[in-house]
Amino acid sequence: MSEADRQRWNGRYAAGEYGERLWPSDFLTESIKRLPRGRALDLACGLGRNARFLAQNGWQVDAVDVSDVAVRKAEALAPSADIRWIACDLEQAFTPPADYDLVLNIRYVNLPLLTGIRSALRPGGALLVEQHLTLPDLPDAVVGPRNPHFRVVPGALRKLAEGLRVEIDQEGLFQDPDGETAALARLLAFR
């Protein structure tokens, strides 16, 4: 990611964007009973909503985001949680520091990173991914980026999971907790 992109994300978080999104991903909360407890990696954690949820439910979490502003704000929201906050550009040779029982990637598109990071999963570890999905006729009411570069094409997550045991592979329209409709691809797969 360019320095300009990092500064843009810092500016968005400094301006308070995403501050109202305190709930964890629905896909994460729906899947939690299927996930192995232990160490988790939250990629592109933003303000840490999913990292906090995991820590509250017994995981030790490494939460990574390119925005140091987001990381500082996230840490302030959960100062005593079992979370290690890391400001790091995930597009610049990110190498996870440990083996994980869970790798979580919610709405940050970087399929090459996910392909490489699968090796950070312990045997039996889970990969939980939710991405904005490109649809042929994307309804105007759907939230999320309009640029297709920030959405995955149908079948992309299934291809990403080759060699893993897939439990959930969903694509379609889903309602977020705030009532907004999102076009999403969701994957839960195990090593």
PDB file of C-alpha atoms in Angstrom:
ATOM      1  CA  MET A   1       0.000   0.000   0.000  1.00  0.00           C
ATOM      2  CA  SER A   2       1.331   3.427  -0.811  1.00  0.00           C
ATOM      3  CA  GLU A   3       2.107   6.038   1.811  1.00  0.00           C
ATOM      4  CA  ALA A   4      -0.746   8.090   0.356  1.00  0.00           C
ATOM      5  CA  ASP A   5      -3.141   5.170   0.978  1.00  0.00           C
ATOM      6  CA  ARG A   6      -1.903   4.805   4.554  1.00  0.00           C
ATOM      7  CA  GLN A   7      -2.391   8.536   5.126  1.00  0.00           C
ATOM      8  CA  ARG A   8      -5.885   8.333   3.572  1.00  0.00           C
ATOM      9  CA  TRP A   9      -6.841   5.558   6.031  1.00  0.00           C
ATOM     10  CA  ASN A  10      -5.304   7.508   8.912  1.00  0.00           C
ATOM     11  CA  GLY A  11      -7.386  10.519   7.867  1.00  0.00           C
ATOM     12  CA  ARG A  12     -10.581   8.486   7.714  1.00  0.00           C
ATOM     13  CA  TYR A  13     -10.046   7.021  11.189  1.00  0.00           C
ATOM     14  CA  ALA A  14      -8.958  10.395  12.624  1.00  0.00           C
ATOM     15  CA  ALA A  15     -12.199  11.896  11.254  1.00  0.00           C
ATOM     16  CA  GLY A  16     -14.208   9.266  13.119  1.00  0.00           C
ATOM     17  CA  GLU A  17     -15.208   7.037  10.220  1.00  0.00           C
ATOM     18  CA  TYR A  18     -16.254   3.520  11.246  1.00  0.00           C
ATOM     19  CA  GLY A  19     -16.476   4.661  14.881  1.00  0.00           C
ATOM     20  CA  GLU A  20     -20.125   3.640  15.104  1.00  0.00           C
ATOM     21  CA  ARG A  21     -19.371   0.065  13.926  1.00  0.00           C
ATOM     22  CA  LEU A  22     -18.722  -1.485  17.316  1.00  0.00           C
ATOM     23  CA  TRP A  23     -20.412  -4.831  16.684  1.00  0.00           C
ATOM     24  CA  PRO A  24     -18.415  -7.802  15.422  1.00  0.00           C
ATOM     25  CA  SER A  25     -19.006  -9.314  12.017  1.00  0.00           C
ATOM     26  CA  ASP A  26     -22.227 -11.340  11.865  1.00  0.00           C
ATOM     27  CA  PHE A  27     -20.346 -14.082  10.054  1.00  0.00           C
ATOM     28  CA  LEU A  28     -17.844 -14.285  12.912  1.00  0.00           C
ATOM     29  CA  THR A  29     -20.538 -14.398  15.606  1.00  0.00           C
ATOM     30  CA  GLU A  30     -22.510 -17.022  13.663  1.00  0.00           C
ATOM     31  CA  SER A  31     -19.381 -19.178  13.245  1.00  0.00           C
ATOM     32  CA  ILE A  32     -17.809 -18.801  16.681  1.00  0.00           C
ATOM     33  CA  LYS A  33     -18.859 -22.211  18.028  1.00  0.00           C
ATOM     34  CA  ARG A  34     -17.137 -23.918  15.091  1.00  0.00           C
ATOM     35  CA  LEU A  35     -13.815 -22.144  15.606  1.00  0.00           C
ATOM     36  CA  PRO A  36     -10.865 -23.639  17.484  1.00  0.00           C
ATOM     37  CA  ARG A  37      -9.875 -21.561  20.522  1.00  0.00           C
ATOM     38  CA  GLY A  38      -6.327 -20.318  20.939  1.00  0.00           C
ATOM     39  CA  ARG A  39      -4.348 -17.759  18.955  1.00  0.00           C
ATOM     40  CA  ALA A  40      -6.054 -15.584  16.338  1.00  0.00           C
ATOM     41  CA  LEU A  41      -4.791 -13.204  13.674  1.00  0.00           C
ATOM     42  CA  ASP A  42      -7.161 -10.391  12.651  1.00  0.00           C
ATOM     43  CA  LEU A  43      -5.993  -8.928   9.323  1.00  0.00           C
ATOM     44  CA  ALA A  44      -6.940  -5.297   8.613  1.00  0.00           C
ATOM     45  CA  CYS A  45      -8.528  -5.004  12.046  1.00  0.00           C
ATOM     46  CA  GLY A  46      -9.501  -1.342  11.760  1.00  0.00           C
ATOM     47  CA  LEU A  47     -10.843  -0.214  15.138  1.00  0.00           C
ATOM     48  CA  GLY A  48     -10.687  -3.766  16.467  1.00  0.00           C
ATOM     49  CA  ARG A  49     -14.351  -4.743  16.686  1.00  0.00           C
ATOM     50  CA  ASN A  50     -13.629  -8.375  15.749  1.00  0.00           C
ATOM     51  CA  ALA A  51     -10.390  -8.577  17.738  1.00  0.00           C
ATOM     52  CA  ARG A  52     -12.218  -7.386  20.868  1.00  0.00           C
ATOM     53  CA  PHE A  53     -14.982  -9.937  20.326  1.00  0.00           C
ATOM     54  CA  LEU A  54     -12.439 -12.735  19.974  1.00  0.00           C
ATOM     55  CA  ALA A  55     -10.522 -11.628  23.080  1.00  0.00           C
ATOM     56  CA  GLN A  56     -13.771 -11.466  25.064  1.00  0.00           C
ATOM     57  CA  ASN A  57     -14.397 -15.064  24.015  1.00  0.00           C
ATOM     58  CA  GLY A  58     -11.021 -16.437  25.069  1.00  0.00           C
ATOM     59  CA  TRP A  59      -8.649 -15.931  22.141  1.00  0.00           C
ATOM     60  CA  GLN A  60      -5.213 -14.357  22.247  1.00  0.00           C
ATOM     61  CA  VAL A  61      -5.317 -11.980  19.292  1.00  0.00           C
ATOM     62  CA  ASP A  62      -2.762 -10.329  17.044  1.00  0.00           C
ATOM     63  CA  ALA A  63      -4.646  -7.473  15.352  1.00  0.00           C
ATOM     64  CA  VAL A  64      -2.961  -5.821  12.358  1.00  0.00           C
ATOM     65  CA  ASP A  65      -3.864  -2.707  10.389  1.00  0.00           C
ATOM     66  CA  VAL A  66      -2.033  -0.276   8.093  1.00  0.00           C
ATOM     67  CA  SER A  67      -3.455   2.710   9.983  1.00  0.00           C
ATOM     68  CA  ASP A  68      -1.531   3.562  13.122  1.00  0.00           C
ATOM     69  CA  VAL A  69      -4.408   5.922  14.004  1.00  0.00           C
ATOM     70  CA  ALA A  70      -6.872   3.007  13.910  1.00  0.00           C
ATOM     71  CA  VAL A  71      -4.520   0.810  15.945  1.00  0.00           C
ATOM     72  CA  ARG A  72      -4.105   3.479  18.653  1.00  0.00           C
ATOM     73  CA  LYS A  73      -7.870   4.043  18.816  1.00  0.00           C
ATOM     74  CA  ALA A  74      -8.532   0.291  18.923  1.00  0.00           C
ATOM     75  CA  GLU A  75      -6.075  -0.160  21.770  1.00  0.00           C
ATOM     76  CA  ALA A  76      -7.744   2.661  23.697  1.00  0.00           C
ATOM     77  CA  LEU A  77     -11.087   0.856  23.338  1.00  0.00           C
ATOM     78  CA  ALA A  78      -9.640  -2.371  24.811  1.00  0.00           C
ATOM     79  CA  PRO A  79      -6.584  -1.498  26.927  1.00  0.00           C
ATOM     80  CA  SER A  80      -6.672  -4.614  29.102  1.00  0.00           C
ATOM     81  CA  ALA A  81      -7.782  -7.152  26.474  1.00  0.00           C
ATOM     82  CA  ASP A  82      -5.541 -10.026  25.403  1.00  0.00           C
ATOM     83  CA  ILE A  83      -4.774  -8.311  22.096  1.00  0.00           C
ATOM     84  CA  ARG A  84      -1.455  -7.362  20.578  1.00  0.00           C
ATOM     85  CA  TRP A  85      -2.069  -4.343  18.322  1.00  0.00           C
ATOM     86  CA  ILE A  86       0.258  -4.098  15.306  1.00  0.00           C
ATOM     87  CA  ALA A  87       0.491  -1.201  12.832  1.00  0.00           C
ATOM     88  CA  CYS A  88       1.796  -2.768   9.629  1.00  0.00           C
ATOM     89  CA  ASP A  89       1.246  -2.569   5.889  1.00  0.00           C
ATOM     90  CA  LEU A  90      -0.177  -5.970   4.934  1.00  0.00           C
ATOM     91  CA  GLU A  91       0.849  -5.432   1.324  1.00  0.00           C
ATOM     92  CA  GLN A  92       4.532  -5.122   2.191  1.00  0.00           C
ATOM     93  CA  ALA A  93       5.852  -8.632   2.879  1.00  0.00           C
ATOM     94  CA  PHE A  94       3.849  -9.207   6.052  1.00  0.00           C
ATOM     95  CA  THR A  95       4.997 -12.387   7.750  1.00  0.00           C
ATOM     96  CA  PRO A  96       2.948 -13.485  10.753  1.00  0.00           C
ATOM     97  CA  PRO A  97       4.995 -14.038  13.893  1.00  0.00           C
ATOM     98  CA  ALA A  98       3.371 -17.308  15.004  1.00  0.00           C
ATOM     99  CA  ASP A  99       1.098 -20.206  14.162  1.00  0.00           C
ATOM    100  CA  TYR A 100      -2.592 -19.463  14.536  1.00  0.00           C
ATOM    101  CA  ASP A 101      -5.741 -21.391  15.337  1.00  0.00           C
ATOM    102  CA  LEU A 102      -7.734 -18.748  13.467  1.00  0.00           C
ATOM    103  CA  VAL A 103      -6.935 -16.291  10.702  1.00  0.00           C
ATOM    104  CA  LEU A 104      -9.686 -13.712  10.265  1.00  0.00           C
ATOM    105  CA  ASN A 105     -10.040 -11.399   7.268  1.00  0.00           C
ATOM    106  CA  ILE A 106     -13.151  -9.236   7.153  1.00  0.00           C
ATOM    107  CA  ARG A 107     -13.707  -6.948   4.152  1.00  0.00           C
ATOM    108  CA  TYR A 108     -10.080  -6.301   3.200  1.00  0.00           C
ATOM    109  CA  VAL A 109      -9.328  -7.686  -0.257  1.00  0.00           C
ATOM    110  CA  ASN A 110      -5.831  -9.112  -0.617  1.00  0.00           C
ATOM    111  CA  LEU A 111      -6.147 -12.648  -1.982  1.00  0.00           C
ATOM    112  CA  PRO A 112      -2.380 -13.138  -2.521  1.00  0.00           C
ATOM    113  CA  LEU A 113      -1.819 -12.344   1.180  1.00  0.00           C
ATOM    114  CA  LEU A 114      -4.440 -14.906   2.187  1.00  0.00           C
ATOM    115  CA  THR A 115      -2.955 -17.535  -0.099  1.00  0.00           C
ATOM    116  CA  GLY A 116       0.423 -17.075   1.575  1.00  0.00           C
ATOM    117  CA  ILE A 117      -0.873 -16.741   5.106  1.00  0.00           C
ATOM    118  CA  ARG A 118      -2.662 -20.087   5.024  1.00  0.00           C
ATOM    119  CA  SER A 119       0.657 -21.611   6.064  1.00  0.00           C
ATOM    120  CA  ALA A 120       0.350 -19.709   9.365  1.00  0.00           C
ATOM    121  CA  LEU A 121      -2.624 -21.899  10.282  1.00  0.00           C
ATOM    122  CA  ARG A 122      -1.956 -24.738  12.682  1.00  0.00           C
ATOM    123  CA  PRO A 123      -3.332 -28.146  11.670  1.00  0.00           C
ATOM    124  CA  GLY A 124      -7.070 -27.896  12.328  1.00  0.00           C
ATOM    125  CA  GLY A 125      -6.855 -24.092  12.245  1.00  0.00           C
ATOM    126  CA  ALA A 126      -9.639 -22.033  10.675  1.00  0.00           C
ATOM    127  CA  LEU A 127      -9.610 -19.423   7.939  1.00  0.00           C
ATOM    128  CA  LEU A 128     -12.654 -17.144   8.187  1.00  0.00           C
ATOM    129  CA  VAL A 129     -13.025 -14.620   5.356  1.00  0.00           C
ATOM    130  CA  GLU A 130     -15.786 -12.176   4.436  1.00  0.00           C
ATOM    131  CA  GLN A 131     -15.322  -9.948   1.392  1.00  0.00           C
ATOM    132  CA  HIS A 132     -17.434  -7.524  -0.576  1.00  0.00           C
ATOM    133  CA  LEU A 133     -18.632  -9.387  -3.677  1.00  0.00           C
ATOM    134  CA  THR A 134     -18.884  -8.199  -7.272  1.00  0.00           C
ATOM    135  CA  LEU A 135     -22.251  -8.991  -8.811  1.00  0.00           C
ATOM    136  CA  PRO A 136     -23.276  -8.489 -12.465  1.00  0.00           C
ATOM    137  CA  ASP A 137     -26.071  -6.108 -11.436  1.00  0.00           C
ATOM    138  CA  LEU A 138     -24.895  -4.658  -8.130  1.00  0.00           C
ATOM    139  CA  PRO A 139     -27.925  -2.900  -6.605  1.00  0.00           C
ATOM    140  CA  ASP A 140     -27.423   0.789  -5.765  1.00  0.00           C
ATOM    141  CA  ALA A 141     -28.655   0.136  -2.219  1.00  0.00           C
ATOM    142  CA  VAL A 142     -25.764  -2.234  -1.493  1.00  0.00           C
ATOM    143  CA  VAL A 143     -23.109  -0.811   0.851  1.00  0.00           C
ATOM    144  CA  GLY A 144     -19.391  -0.994   0.310  1.00  0.00           C
ATOM    145  CA  PRO A 145     -16.906   0.062  -2.313  1.00  0.00           C
ATOM    146  CA  ARG A 146     -18.040   0.635  -5.888  1.00  0.00           C
ATOM    147  CA  ASN A 147     -14.552   0.010  -7.265  1.00  0.00           C
ATOM    148  CA  PRO A 148     -14.385  -3.679  -8.299  1.00  0.00           C
ATOM    149  CA  HIS A 149     -10.719  -3.743  -7.220  1.00  0.00           C
ATOM    150  CA  PHE A 150     -12.023  -3.783  -3.636  1.00  0.00           C
ATOM    151  CA  ARG A 151     -14.494  -6.620  -4.248  1.00  0.00           C
ATOM    152  CA  VAL A 152     -13.951 -10.290  -5.056  1.00  0.00           C
ATOM    153  CA  VAL A 153     -15.458 -12.028  -8.064  1.00  0.00           C
ATOM    154  CA  PRO A 154     -17.800 -14.976  -7.576  1.00  0.00           C
ATOM    155  CA  GLY A 155     -15.848 -18.157  -6.831  1.00  0.00           C
ATOM    156  CA  ALA A 156     -12.672 -16.361  -5.689  1.00  0.00           C
ATOM    157  CA  LEU A 157     -12.883 -17.519  -2.074  1.00  0.00           C
ATOM    158  CA  ARG A 158     -13.649 -21.104  -3.096  1.00  0.00           C
ATOM    159  CA  LYS A 159     -10.504 -21.045  -5.256  1.00  0.00           C
ATOM    160  CA  LEU A 160      -8.537 -19.557  -2.350  1.00  0.00           C
ATOM    161  CA  ALA A 161      -9.601 -22.508  -0.181  1.00  0.00           C
ATOM    162  CA  GLU A 162      -8.259 -25.222  -2.497  1.00  0.00           C
ATOM    163  CA  GLY A 163      -6.560 -27.815  -0.321  1.00  0.00           C
ATOM    164  CA  LEU A 164      -8.516 -26.773   2.779  1.00  0.00           C
ATOM    165  CA  ARG A 165     -11.671 -28.384   4.176  1.00  0.00           C
ATOM    166  CA  VAL A 166     -14.480 -25.946   3.386  1.00  0.00           C
ATOM    167  CA  GLU A 167     -17.418 -25.780   5.809  1.00  0.00           C
ATOM    168  CA  ILE A 168     -19.076 -22.579   4.589  1.00  0.00           C
ATOM    169  CA  ASP A 169     -18.898 -21.043   1.129  1.00  0.00           C
ATOM    170  CA  GLN A 170     -21.645 -18.444   0.626  1.00  0.00           C
ATOM    171  CA  GLU A 171     -22.176 -15.652  -1.865  1.00  0.00           C
ATOM    172  CA  GLY A 172     -25.077 -13.244  -2.064  1.00  0.00           C
ATOM    173  CA  LEU A 173     -26.848 -10.374  -0.350  1.00  0.00           C
ATOM    174  CA  PHE A 174     -26.700 -10.188   3.447  1.00  0.00           C
ATOM    175  CA  GLN A 175     -28.084  -7.681   5.926  1.00  0.00           C
ATOM    176  CA  ASP A 176     -25.605  -6.038   8.293  1.00  0.00           C
ATOM    177  CA  PRO A 177     -26.612  -5.380  11.928  1.00  0.00           C
ATOM    178  CA  ASP A 178     -27.182  -1.709  11.076  1.00  0.00           C
ATOM    179  CA  GLY A 179     -29.831  -2.731   8.517  1.00  0.00           C
ATOM    180  CA  GLU A 180     -27.682  -2.035   5.447  1.00  0.00           C
ATOM    181  CA  THR A 181     -27.546  -4.636   2.665  1.00  0.00           C
ATOM    182  CA  ALA A 182     -24.134  -5.902   1.576  1.00  0.00           C
ATOM    183  CA  ALA A 183     -23.115  -8.149  -1.335  1.00  0.00           C
ATOM    184  CA  LEU A 184     -20.707 -10.598   0.302  1.00  0.00           C
ATOM    185  CA  ALA A 185     -18.646 -13.704  -0.221  1.00  0.00           C
ATOM    186  CA  ARG A 186     -18.094 -15.718   2.973  1.00  0.00           C
ATOM    187  CA  LEU A 187     -15.736 -18.606   3.588  1.00  0.00           C
ATOM    188  CA  LEU A 188     -14.978 -20.791   6.588  1.00  0.00           C
ATOM    189  CA  ALA A 189     -12.329 -23.407   5.864  1.00  0.00           C
ATOM    190  CA  PHE A 190     -10.006 -25.554   7.979  1.00  0.00           C
ATOM    191  CA  ARG A 191      -6.453 -26.712   7.448  1.00  0.00           C
TER     192      ARG A 191
END
